[in-house]
Amino acid sequence: MQELDTAGLGSVRVTRQSDTVVILEKDLATEQMVLAMGPQHPSTHGVLKLECLTDGEVITQAEPYLGYLHRCFEKCCENVDYPAVVPYTDRLDYLAGMNSEFAYAITVEKLLDIEIPRRVEFIRVIVAELNRIASHLVAIGTYGIDLGAFTPFLFCFRDREIILGLLEWASGARMLYNYIWVGGLAYDVPADFLKRVKEFVDYFRPKTVELCELLTKNEIFVKRTLGIGIMPADVAINYGWSGPMLRGSGVKWDLRRNDPYSIYPELDFKVPVPDGKDSVIGDCLSRHLVRAWEMDESLKIIEQCIDKMPSAEGFNSRSAIPKRIRPKAGEVYGRAENPRGELGFYIESDGKSTKPLRCKARSSCFVNLSAMKDLSMGQLIPDLVAIIGSIDIVLGEVDR
Amino acid sequence: MEEGKVISQSLQESAAAYSIIHEKFGSAISALDANETMPFFEVIDTSQWTEIALFMRDHPKLKFNYMACLTGVDYPAEEKLGIICNFESLALFNHKLAVKVKCARDGGSIPSVACVWHTANWHEREAYDMFGMLFTGHPELKRILCPDDWVGYPLRKDYKVQDQYHGIKVPY
Amino acid sequence: MGLLDAGITKHNMLVTSVDNVLNWARLSSLWPMGFGLACCAIEMMATNASNYDLERFGIFPRSSPRQSDLMIVAGTVTMKMAERVVRLYEQMPEPRYVLSMGSCSNCGGPYWEHGYHVLKGVDRIIPVDVYVPGCPPRPESLIGGLMKIQELIRMEQIGISRADALKKLAEKSVDPRIIIERERTVVGA
């Protein structure tokens, strides 16, 4: 399109006739408009409200308003015993219940300083990685919907149902499991569970390729995400980003590697970061790609765990669970790599009570979302949807 | 530290990082509480907190570039409120430190570090929302999770929930 | 009795009441508002997606309250959200139905005691027709709840109020406790 010199004309309305641009009107009166998006909006992934100041299609400022799902997690924790906090952690990040439980369990175990049977650790890693795949499937599927592709959503939910079926078989619930307890597991996995997981891994591996074909090779999808919402690595670190968001900006930081917990040091997996070939480092497409690659890595981890799994002979999943959890006085900050980043728990115990004195959840989405103002500055309104989708927020964790 | 106790590698590094801060600020900060689960020190002279924060972030041997968490805490016995910040140096060093800053329970204030780490911005708003301590120098200190016209600070130990909110009954 | 159950004769003519036709049309294209609040919203999405496929019942989520006849309150309603829920409800055209999905919107769920910011039951602010228990309810239970809404529509007549229709529905339906007790004795024996 031909360049047009509009200096000194103010805002103009133009039209295109064959190959020339004609100015229809000049010195148009413009005003900034406030556009409220949410709390009921199909692409805010829950009850987030964004108040955007727009100049035409361009967003000059977007201010997120949260708290529409503030469920008083921390107050509830202070009023129940340590084991009873586990169901509440499920409801933090309800797409990845196992991972949240895992983070809470290792934090309290750090405070209690107890030894966990090896088989428990392996089962925990398997269910957590399965849940990570399920969570990424929702993230990818709904991201497709946000950008106008409905098919990937159906594909993702089809495969997610299989994972939910497996986890339901082990724990008894589809979404909010209460399976990983402090010191152990609610139950051992059922007989043949590992065989079925192996079957799922074999089934799912080609499906990741299929998803790739559907989205990352889809021209519309790439056009809408490539180079949108770029976040440089140093700013991302200063904002406290973690998980796929931080790795999307090119920082190779994964708590499973860099602050290892459980049996992750024994496992062989890569920490995928974008190389800048397919995407601009730090843009929405990079973050999407990191999620897609992570599913492959999770499959690898699950396979290794199945191979190395200690036998179930004489195994009691509740053998290490303390009768009464009353940690010595002290504080602990423990964390684990959730599908959305670092989920940390700060727990303070007074040494006398069976209830935590203070239990704070450091939520990854909350921190990731705080960069929204910076990310959306000067973007177009449709790109705002692409940016929110790429942050992959779960409002249960943002508002707690 | 007790004698004969094996000190882990990460704790040693954290202690080394602490000694650099202690060298610079001396009596403004307390001694290091070198426990295994979360080594921390307390800022005694709270007016210097922003400077300490900047020093921790920018000193070439510290580089605490990543604020993992900021937690507000209520200490009713001491008549104080406080914050606990967990820092680490992402991808550069292995040391980790937590810092405690306390202020008076009624109308107390803590210098804001939102200008040092962006993470602190929303976390300080949350701490204000839940406990009611003020953060001087914060760009926009207002409630973040509860509605603006909510009464009281929910996570204080003596919090009593209001009966009605906009004509809706609040307790069960 | 539903319209299709009445059978269509080979002359392609059907004699029925206006109520039946209207009810049949409304219950076969029940459009809920795509309005997710919390965990239950994910189960609602799963119900809409491939495996459970709500569209086979003519149920298809709409983005705007002005186009929908059913509000599925899927998840925890907080104090901050309560007024928005009321406004969304008021934006929906009559006749409208409300399905409260999950324990949180039924009664506050796990947050009933210490959740200072949680509304203990969405029925405190808007009238609810059907409650679906569960935390979160399985897609099957949600579908069950939607079937209940369809039955309620079937009970409606021009000139009778919603309360009367609900009464008629209650008279027609079987008390689940009897069935549960019967199952229990069978299992026990």
JSON list of C-alpha atoms in Angstrom, two decimals, chain A residues 86-284:
[
{"chain": "A", "resi": 86, "resn": "VAL", "atom": "CA", "xyz": [-5.26, -30.17, 50.21]},
{"chain": "A", "resi": 87, "resn": "PRO", "atom": "CA", "xyz": [-8.80, -29.96, 48.73]},
{"chain": "A", "resi": 88, "resn": "TYR", "atom": "CA", "xyz": [-8.58, -26.18, 48.78]},
{"chain": "A", "resi": 89, "resn": "THR", "atom": "CA", "xyz": [-5.31, -26.26, 46.84]},
{"chain": "A", "resi": 90, "resn": "ASP", "atom": "CA", "xyz": [-7.14, -28.27, 44.16]},
{"chain": "A", "resi": 91, "resn": "ARG", "atom": "CA", "xyz": [-9.52, -25.40, 43.72]},
{"chain": "A", "resi": 92, "resn": "LEU", "atom": "CA", "xyz": [-6.72, -22.88, 43.22]},
{"chain": "A", "resi": 93, "resn": "ASP", "atom": "CA", "xyz": [-5.65, -23.95, 39.80]},
{"chain": "A", "resi": 94, "resn": "TYR", "atom": "CA", "xyz": [-8.57, -26.15, 38.92]},
{"chain": "A", "resi": 95, "resn": "LEU", "atom": "CA", "xyz": [-7.10, -27.20, 35.60]},
{"chain": "A", "resi": 96, "resn": "ALA", "atom": "CA", "xyz": [-4.08, -28.71, 37.30]},
{"chain": "A", "resi": 97, "resn": "GLY", "atom": "CA", "xyz": [-5.26, -30.00, 40.65]},
{"chain": "A", "resi": 98, "resn": "MET", "atom": "CA", "xyz": [-2.56, -32.66, 40.96]},
{"chain": "A", "resi": 99, "resn": "ASN", "atom": "CA", "xyz": [0.22, -30.13, 40.47]},
{"chain": "A", "resi": 100, "resn": "SER", "atom": "CA", "xyz": [-1.20, -27.81, 43.12]},
{"chain": "A", "resi": 101, "resn": "GLU", "atom": "CA", "xyz": [-1.50, -30.66, 45.59]},
{"chain": "A", "resi": 102, "resn": "PHE", "atom": "CA", "xyz": [2.03, -31.71, 44.77]},
{"chain": "A", "resi": 103, "resn": "ALA", "atom": "CA", "xyz": [3.37, -28.23, 45.51]},
{"chain": "A", "resi": 104, "resn": "TYR", "atom": "CA", "xyz": [1.53, -28.07, 48.82]},
{"chain": "A", "resi": 105, "resn": "ALA", "atom": "CA", "xyz": [2.56, -31.57, 49.85]},
{"chain": "A", "resi": 106, "resn": "ILE", "atom": "CA", "xyz": [6.26, -31.01, 49.24]},
{"chain": "A", "resi": 107, "resn": "THR", "atom": "CA", "xyz": [6.13, -27.71, 51.09]},
{"chain": "A", "resi": 108, "resn": "VAL", "atom": "CA", "xyz": [4.64, -29.23, 54.24]},
{"chain": "A", "resi": 109, "resn": "GLU", "atom": "CA", "xyz": [6.99, -32.21, 53.94]},
{"chain": "A", "resi": 110, "resn": "LYS", "atom": "CA", "xyz": [9.91, -29.79, 53.84]},
{"chain": "A", "resi": 111, "resn": "LEU", "atom": "CA", "xyz": [8.66, -28.26, 57.08]},
{"chain": "A", "resi": 112, "resn": "LEU", "atom": "CA", "xyz": [8.11, -31.68, 58.67]},
{"chain": "A", "resi": 113, "resn": "ASP", "atom": "CA", "xyz": [11.32, -33.11, 57.25]},
{"chain": "A", "resi": 114, "resn": "ILE", "atom": "CA", "xyz": [9.90, -36.56, 56.49]},
{"chain": "A", "resi": 115, "resn": "GLU", "atom": "CA", "xyz": [11.03, -39.23, 54.09]},
{"chain": "A", "resi": 116, "resn": "ILE", "atom": "CA", "xyz": [8.63, -40.32, 51.33]},
{"chain": "A", "resi": 117, "resn": "PRO", "atom": "CA", "xyz": [8.53, -43.87, 49.87]},
{"chain": "A", "resi": 118, "resn": "ARG", "atom": "CA", "xyz": [10.01, -43.95, 46.37]},
{"chain": "A", "resi": 119, "resn": "ARG", "atom": "CA", "xyz": [6.95, -45.45, 44.73]},
{"chain": "A", "resi": 120, "resn": "VAL", "atom": "CA", "xyz": [4.87, -42.58, 46.05]},
{"chain": "A", "resi": 121, "resn": "GLU", "atom": "CA", "xyz": [7.24, -40.12, 44.40]},
{"chain": "A", "resi": 122, "resn": "PHE", "atom": "CA", "xyz": [6.99, -41.92, 41.07]},
{"chain": "A", "resi": 123, "resn": "ILE", "atom": "CA", "xyz": [3.20, -42.03, 41.15]},
{"chain": "A", "resi": 124, "resn": "ARG", "atom": "CA", "xyz": [3.09, -38.37, 42.09]},
{"chain": "A", "resi": 125, "resn": "VAL", "atom": "CA", "xyz": [5.24, -37.43, 39.13]},
{"chain": "A", "resi": 126, "resn": "ILE", "atom": "CA", "xyz": [3.16, -39.53, 36.74]},
{"chain": "A", "resi": 127, "resn": "VAL", "atom": "CA", "xyz": [-0.17, -38.03, 37.81]},
{"chain": "A", "resi": 128, "resn": "ALA", "atom": "CA", "xyz": [1.29, -34.52, 37.91]},
{"chain": "A", "resi": 129, "resn": "GLU", "atom": "CA", "xyz": [2.68, -34.84, 34.39]},
{"chain": "A", "resi": 130, "resn": "LEU", "atom": "CA", "xyz": [-0.59, -36.31, 33.12]},
{"chain": "A", "resi": 131, "resn": "ASN", "atom": "CA", "xyz": [-2.37, -33.35, 34.63]},
{"chain": "A", "resi": 132, "resn": "ARG", "atom": "CA", "xyz": [0.15, -31.00, 33.04]},
{"chain": "A", "resi": 133, "resn": "ILE", "atom": "CA", "xyz": [-0.74, -32.40, 29.64]},
{"chain": "A", "resi": 134, "resn": "ALA", "atom": "CA", "xyz": [-4.46, -32.06, 30.38]},
{"chain": "A", "resi": 135, "resn": "SER", "atom": "CA", "xyz": [-3.95, -28.49, 31.46]},
{"chain": "A", "resi": 136, "resn": "HIS", "atom": "CA", "xyz": [-1.91, -27.57, 28.40]},
{"chain": "A", "resi": 137, "resn": "LEU", "atom": "CA", "xyz": [-4.58, -29.17, 26.23]},
{"chain": "A", "resi": 138, "resn": "VAL", "atom": "CA", "xyz": [-7.17, -26.81, 27.69]},
{"chain": "A", "resi": 139, "resn": "ALA", "atom": "CA", "xyz": [-4.79, -23.88, 27.29]},
{"chain": "A", "resi": 140, "resn": "ILE", "atom": "CA", "xyz": [-4.13, -24.71, 23.64]},
{"chain": "A", "resi": 141, "resn": "GLY", "atom": "CA", "xyz": [-7.74, -25.57, 22.85]},
{"chain": "A", "resi": 142, "resn": "THR", "atom": "CA", "xyz": [-9.21, -22.42, 24.32]},
{"chain": "A", "resi": 143, "resn": "TYR", "atom": "CA", "xyz": [-6.45, -20.34, 22.74]},
{"chain": "A", "resi": 144, "resn": "GLY", "atom": "CA", "xyz": [-7.67, -21.69, 19.43]},
{"chain": "A", "resi": 145, "resn": "ILE", "atom": "CA", "xyz": [-11.24, -20.60, 20.24]},
{"chain": "A", "resi": 146, "resn": "ASP", "atom": "CA", "xyz": [-10.02, -17.13, 21.19]},
{"chain": "A", "resi": 147, "resn": "LEU", "atom": "CA", "xyz": [-8.41, -16.75, 17.80]},
{"chain": "A", "resi": 148, "resn": "GLY", "atom": "CA", "xyz": [-11.31, -18.20, 15.87]},
{"chain": "A", "resi": 149, "resn": "ALA", "atom": "CA", "xyz": [-10.36, -21.84, 15.43]},
{"chain": "A", "resi": 150, "resn": "PHE", "atom": "CA", "xyz": [-12.96, -24.15, 16.93]},
{"chain": "A", "resi": 151, "resn": "THR", "atom": "CA", "xyz": [-11.67, -27.54, 15.76]},
{"chain": "A", "resi": 152, "resn": "PRO", "atom": "CA", "xyz": [-8.54, -27.73, 17.98]},
{"chain": "A", "resi": 153, "resn": "PHE", "atom": "CA", "xyz": [-10.77, -27.20, 21.02]},
{"chain": "A", "resi": 154, "resn": "LEU", "atom": "CA", "xyz": [-12.77, -30.31, 20.21]},
{"chain": "A", "resi": 155, "resn": "PHE", "atom": "CA", "xyz": [-9.62, -32.31, 19.49]},
{"chain": "A", "resi": 156, "resn": "CYS", "atom": "CA", "xyz": [-8.01, -31.19, 22.75]},
{"chain": "A", "resi": 157, "resn": "PHE", "atom": "CA", "xyz": [-11.04, -31.99, 24.85]},
{"chain": "A", "resi": 158, "resn": "ARG", "atom": "CA", "xyz": [-11.36, -35.40, 23.26]},
{"chain": "A", "resi": 159, "resn": "ASP", "atom": "CA", "xyz": [-7.84, -36.29, 24.39]},
{"chain": "A", "resi": 160, "resn": "ARG", "atom": "CA", "xyz": [-8.23, -34.56, 27.72]},
{"chain": "A", "resi": 161, "resn": "GLU", "atom": "CA", "xyz": [-11.17, -36.78, 28.57]},
{"chain": "A", "resi": 162, "resn": "ILE", "atom": "CA", "xyz": [-8.88, -39.81, 28.37]},
{"chain": "A", "resi": 163, "resn": "ILE", "atom": "CA", "xyz": [-6.50, -38.26, 30.91]},
{"chain": "A", "resi": 164, "resn": "LEU", "atom": "CA", "xyz": [-9.40, -37.32, 33.17]},
{"chain": "A", "resi": 165, "resn": "GLY", "atom": "CA", "xyz": [-10.61, -40.90, 32.91]},
{"chain": "A", "resi": 166, "resn": "LEU", "atom": "CA", "xyz": [-7.20, -42.18, 34.02]},
{"chain": "A", "resi": 167, "resn": "LEU", "atom": "CA", "xyz": [-6.97, -39.75, 36.91]},
{"chain": "A", "resi": 168, "resn": "GLU", "atom": "CA", "xyz": [-10.53, -40.54, 37.93]},
{"chain": "A", "resi": 169, "resn": "TRP", "atom": "CA", "xyz": [-9.62, -44.20, 37.98]},
{"chain": "A", "resi": 170, "resn": "ALA", "atom": "CA", "xyz": [-6.77, -43.47, 40.38]},
{"chain": "A", "resi": 171, "resn": "SER", "atom": "CA", "xyz": [-8.37, -40.87, 42.61]},
{"chain": "A", "resi": 172, "resn": "GLY", "atom": "CA", "xyz": [-12.12, -41.08, 42.19]},
{"chain": "A", "resi": 173, "resn": "ALA", "atom": "CA", "xyz": [-12.68, -37.57, 40.86]},
{"chain": "A", "resi": 174, "resn": "ARG", "atom": "CA", "xyz": [-12.51, -36.01, 37.45]},
{"chain": "A", "resi": 175, "resn": "MET", "atom": "CA", "xyz": [-11.09, -32.61, 38.23]},
{"chain": "A", "resi": 176, "resn": "LEU", "atom": "CA", "xyz": [-10.51, -31.90, 41.89]},
{"chain": "A", "resi": 177, "resn": "TYR", "atom": "CA", "xyz": [-8.73, -34.96, 43.14]},
{"chain": "A", "resi": 178, "resn": "ASN", "atom": "CA", "xyz": [-7.56, -34.74, 46.76]},
{"chain": "A", "resi": 179, "resn": "TYR", "atom": "CA", "xyz": [-5.16, -37.52, 45.81]},
{"chain": "A", "resi": 180, "resn": "ILE", "atom": "CA", "xyz": [-1.68, -36.35, 46.80]},
{"chain": "A", "resi": 181, "resn": "TRP", "atom": "CA", "xyz": [-1.67, -36.09, 50.58]},
{"chain": "A", "resi": 182, "resn": "VAL", "atom": "CA", "xyz": [1.00, -34.75, 52.87]},
{"chain": "A", "resi": 183, "resn": "GLY", "atom": "CA", "xyz": [3.35, -37.69, 53.29]},
{"chain": "A", "resi": 184, "resn": "GLY", "atom": "CA", "xyz": [1.82, -40.00, 50.73]},
{"chain": "A", "resi": 185, "resn": "LEU", "atom": "CA", "xyz": [-1.12, -40.69, 48.50]},
{"chain": "A", "resi": 186, "resn": "ALA", "atom": "CA", "xyz": [-4.77, -41.35, 49.13]},
{"chain": "A", "resi": 187, "resn": "TYR", "atom": "CA", "xyz": [-4.53, -44.72, 47.36]},
{"chain": "A", "resi": 188, "resn": "ASP", "atom": "CA", "xyz": [-2.04, -46.71, 45.39]},
{"chain": "A", "resi": 189, "resn": "VAL", "atom": "CA", "xyz": [-2.75, -46.68, 41.67]},
{"chain": "A", "resi": 190, "resn": "PRO", "atom": "CA", "xyz": [-5.13, -49.43, 40.52]},
{"chain": "A", "resi": 191, "resn": "ALA", "atom": "CA", "xyz": [-3.83, -52.60, 38.92]},
{"chain": "A", "resi": 192, "resn": "ASP", "atom": "CA", "xyz": [-3.07, -52.14, 35.22]},
{"chain": "A", "resi": 193, "resn": "PHE", "atom": "CA", "xyz": [-3.05, -48.35, 35.64]},
{"chain": "A", "resi": 194, "resn": "LEU", "atom": "CA", "xyz": [0.50, -48.09, 34.35]},
{"chain": "A", "resi": 195, "resn": "LYS", "atom": "CA", "xyz": [-0.32, -50.24, 31.36]},
{"chain": "A", "resi": 196, "resn": "ARG", "atom": "CA", "xyz": [-3.20, -47.96, 30.46]},
{"chain": "A", "resi": 197, "resn": "VAL", "atom": "CA", "xyz": [-1.03, -44.87, 30.92]},
{"chain": "A", "resi": 198, "resn": "LYS", "atom": "CA", "xyz": [1.52, -46.41, 28.58]},
{"chain": "A", "resi": 199, "resn": "GLU", "atom": "CA", "xyz": [-1.24, -47.02, 26.05]},
{"chain": "A", "resi": 200, "resn": "PHE", "atom": "CA", "xyz": [-2.26, -43.40, 26.39]},
{"chain": "A", "resi": 201, "resn": "VAL", "atom": "CA", "xyz": [1.31, -42.21, 25.81]},
{"chain": "A", "resi": 202, "resn": "ASP", "atom": "CA", "xyz": [1.51, -44.26, 22.63]},
{"chain": "A", "resi": 203, "resn": "TYR", "atom": "CA", "xyz": [-1.88, -42.97, 21.53]},
{"chain": "A", "resi": 204, "resn": "PHE", "atom": "CA", "xyz": [-1.16, -39.36, 22.33]},
{"chain": "A", "resi": 205, "resn": "ARG", "atom": "CA", "xyz": [2.26, -38.97, 20.73]},
{"chain": "A", "resi": 206, "resn": "PRO", "atom": "CA", "xyz": [0.94, -38.75, 17.14]},
{"chain": "A", "resi": 207, "resn": "LYS", "atom": "CA", "xyz": [-1.85, -36.48, 18.34]},
{"chain": "A", "resi": 208, "resn": "THR", "atom": "CA", "xyz": [0.62, -33.77, 19.37]},
{"chain": "A", "resi": 209, "resn": "VAL", "atom": "CA", "xyz": [1.81, -33.71, 15.78]},
{"chain": "A", "resi": 210, "resn": "GLU", "atom": "CA", "xyz": [-1.77, -33.42, 14.64]},
{"chain": "A", "resi": 211, "resn": "LEU", "atom": "CA", "xyz": [-2.34, -30.46, 16.94]},
{"chain": "A", "resi": 212, "resn": "CYS", "atom": "CA", "xyz": [0.80, -28.86, 15.57]},
{"chain": "A", "resi": 213, "resn": "GLU", "atom": "CA", "xyz": [-0.55, -29.18, 12.05]},
{"chain": "A", "resi": 214, "resn": "LEU", "atom": "CA", "xyz": [-3.83, -27.65, 13.13]},
{"chain": "A", "resi": 215, "resn": "LEU", "atom": "CA", "xyz": [-2.49, -24.63, 14.92]},
{"chain": "A", "resi": 216, "resn": "THR", "atom": "CA", "xyz": [1.19, -23.85, 14.60]},
{"chain": "A", "resi": 217, "resn": "LYS", "atom": "CA", "xyz": [1.14, -24.44, 10.87]},
{"chain": "A", "resi": 218, "resn": "ASN", "atom": "CA", "xyz": [-2.13, -22.61, 10.44]},
{"chain": "A", "resi": 219, "resn": "GLU", "atom": "CA", "xyz": [-1.45, -19.36, 8.64]},
{"chain": "A", "resi": 220, "resn": "ILE", "atom": "CA", "xyz": [-4.26, -17.42, 10.36]},
{"chain": "A", "resi": 221, "resn": "PHE", "atom": "CA", "xyz": [-3.15, -18.57, 13.77]},
{"chain": "A", "resi": 222, "resn": "VAL", "atom": "CA", "xyz": [0.47, -17.66, 13.08]},
{"chain": "A", "resi": 223, "resn": "LYS", "atom": "CA", "xyz": [-0.47, -14.25, 11.67]},
{"chain": "A", "resi": 224, "resn": "ARG", "atom": "CA", "xyz": [-2.45, -13.46, 14.78]},
{"chain": "A", "resi": 225, "resn": "THR", "atom": "CA", "xyz": [0.22, -14.50, 17.26]},
{"chain": "A", "resi": 226, "resn": "LEU", "atom": "CA", "xyz": [3.58, -13.89, 15.60]},
{"chain": "A", "resi": 227, "resn": "GLY", "atom": "CA", "xyz": [5.26, -10.80, 16.98]},
{"chain": "A", "resi": 228, "resn": "ILE", "atom": "CA", "xyz": [2.33, -9.91, 19.24]},
{"chain": "A", "resi": 229, "resn": "GLY", "atom": "CA", "xyz": [2.86, -9.07, 22.88]},
{"chain": "A", "resi": 230, "resn": "ILE", "atom": "CA", "xyz": [6.62, -9.34, 22.94]},
{"chain": "A", "resi": 231, "resn": "MET", "atom": "CA", "xyz": [8.18, -9.51, 26.39]},
{"chain": "A", "resi": 232, "resn": "PRO", "atom": "CA", "xyz": [11.97, -9.18, 26.72]},
{"chain": "A", "resi": 233, "resn": "ALA", "atom": "CA", "xyz": [13.65, -11.62, 29.08]},
{"chain": "A", "resi": 234, "resn": "ASP", "atom": "CA", "xyz": [14.95, -9.12, 31.64]},
{"chain": "A", "resi": 235, "resn": "VAL", "atom": "CA", "xyz": [11.59, -7.40, 32.03]},
{"chain": "A", "resi": 236, "resn": "ALA", "atom": "CA", "xyz": [9.93, -10.80, 32.32]},
{"chain": "A", "resi": 237, "resn": "ILE", "atom": "CA", "xyz": [12.26, -11.72, 35.19]},
{"chain": "A", "resi": 238, "resn": "ASN", "atom": "CA", "xyz": [11.64, -8.39, 36.89]},
{"chain": "A", "resi": 239, "resn": "TYR", "atom": "CA", "xyz": [7.93, -9.02, 36.62]},
{"chain": "A", "resi": 240, "resn": "GLY", "atom": "CA", "xyz": [8.47, -12.38, 38.31]},
{"chain": "A", "resi": 241, "resn": "TRP", "atom": "CA", "xyz": [7.21, -14.42, 35.40]},
{"chain": "A", "resi": 242, "resn": "SER", "atom": "CA", "xyz": [7.68, -18.15, 35.54]},
{"chain": "A", "resi": 243, "resn": "GLY", "atom": "CA", "xyz": [6.80, -21.30, 33.70]},
{"chain": "A", "resi": 244, "resn": "PRO", "atom": "CA", "xyz": [6.01, -21.32, 29.98]},
{"chain": "A", "resi": 245, "resn": "MET", "atom": "CA", "xyz": [5.69, -17.54, 30.00]},
{"chain": "A", "resi": 246, "resn": "LEU", "atom": "CA", "xyz": [9.28, -17.05, 31.11]},
{"chain": "A", "resi": 247, "resn": "ARG", "atom": "CA", "xyz": [10.57, -19.80, 28.85]},
{"chain": "A", "resi": 248, "resn": "GLY", "atom": "CA", "xyz": [8.70, -18.19, 25.99]},
{"chain": "A", "resi": 249, "resn": "SER", "atom": "CA", "xyz": [10.90, -15.16, 26.56]},
{"chain": "A", "resi": 250, "resn": "GLY", "atom": "CA", "xyz": [13.95, -17.36, 26.10]},
{"chain": "A", "resi": 251, "resn": "VAL", "atom": "CA", "xyz": [14.98, -17.92, 29.72]},
{"chain": "A", "resi": 252, "resn": "LYS", "atom": "CA", "xyz": [15.80, -21.55, 30.35]},
{"chain": "A", "resi": 253, "resn": "TRP", "atom": "CA", "xyz": [14.30, -21.75, 33.83]},
{"chain": "A", "resi": 254, "resn": "ASP", "atom": "CA", "xyz": [12.32, -24.70, 35.00]},
{"chain": "A", "resi": 255, "resn": "LEU", "atom": "CA", "xyz": [11.97, -25.49, 38.69]},
{"chain": "A", "resi": 256, "resn": "ARG", "atom": "CA", "xyz": [12.04, -29.19, 37.89]},
{"chain": "A", "resi": 257, "resn": "ARG", "atom": "CA", "xyz": [15.62, -28.62, 36.74]},
{"chain": "A", "resi": 258, "resn": "ASN", "atom": "CA", "xyz": [16.83, -25.51, 38.55]},
{"chain": "A", "resi": 259, "resn": "ASP", "atom": "CA", "xyz": [15.38, -26.14, 42.00]},
{"chain": "A", "resi": 260, "resn": "PRO", "atom": "CA", "xyz": [14.75, -29.85, 41.72]},
{"chain": "A", "resi": 261, "resn": "TYR", "atom": "CA", "xyz": [12.26, -31.61, 43.91]},
{"chain": "A", "resi": 262, "resn": "SER", "atom": "CA", "xyz": [10.94, -35.15, 44.15]},
{"chain": "A", "resi": 263, "resn": "ILE", "atom": "CA", "xyz": [12.59, -37.49, 41.62]},
{"chain": "A", "resi": 264, "resn": "TYR", "atom": "CA", "xyz": [12.97, -35.01, 38.79]},
{"chain": "A", "resi": 265, "resn": "PRO", "atom": "CA", "xyz": [16.82, -34.98, 38.99]},
{"chain": "A", "resi": 266, "resn": "GLU", "atom": "CA", "xyz": [16.82, -38.67, 37.99]},
{"chain": "A", "resi": 267, "resn": "LEU", "atom": "CA", "xyz": [14.73, -38.12, 34.90]},
{"chain": "A", "resi": 268, "resn": "ASP", "atom": "CA", "xyz": [15.90, -37.11, 31.50]},
{"chain": "A", "resi": 269, "resn": "PHE", "atom": "CA", "xyz": [13.93, -34.35, 29.84]},
{"chain": "A", "resi": 270, "resn": "LYS", "atom": "CA", "xyz": [14.61, -31.14, 28.02]},
{"chain": "A", "resi": 271, "resn": "VAL", "atom": "CA", "xyz": [13.54, -27.65, 28.98]},
{"chain": "A", "resi": 272, "resn": "PRO", "atom": "CA", "xyz": [12.20, -26.30, 25.71]},
{"chain": "A", "resi": 273, "resn": "VAL", "atom": "CA", "xyz": [12.82, -22.66, 24.88]},
{"chain": "A", "resi": 274, "resn": "PRO", "atom": "CA", "xyz": [12.09, -20.97, 21.54]},
{"chain": "A", "resi": 275, "resn": "ASP", "atom": "CA", "xyz": [15.09, -20.53, 19.27]},
{"chain": "A", "resi": 276, "resn": "GLY", "atom": "CA", "xyz": [13.71, -17.63, 17.29]},
{"chain": "A", "resi": 277, "resn": "LYS", "atom": "CA", "xyz": [13.35, -19.60, 14.06]},
{"chain": "A", "resi": 278, "resn": "ASP", "atom": "CA", "xyz": [9.60, -20.13, 14.01]},
{"chain": "A", "resi": 279, "resn": "SER", "atom": "CA", "xyz": [8.65, -17.23, 16.23]},
{"chain": "A", "resi": 280, "resn": "VAL", "atom": "CA", "xyz": [9.92, -13.99, 17.63]},
{"chain": "A", "resi": 281, "resn": "ILE", "atom": "CA", "xyz": [11.35, -14.74, 21.07]},
{"chain": "A", "resi": 282, "resn": "GLY", "atom": "CA", "xyz": [8.94, -13.57, 23.74]},
{"chain": "A", "resi": 283, "resn": "ASP", "atom": "CA", "xyz": [5.81, -13.26, 21.61]},
{"chain": "A", "resi": 284, "resn": "CYS", "atom": "CA", "xyz": [2.48, -15.03, 21.92]}
]
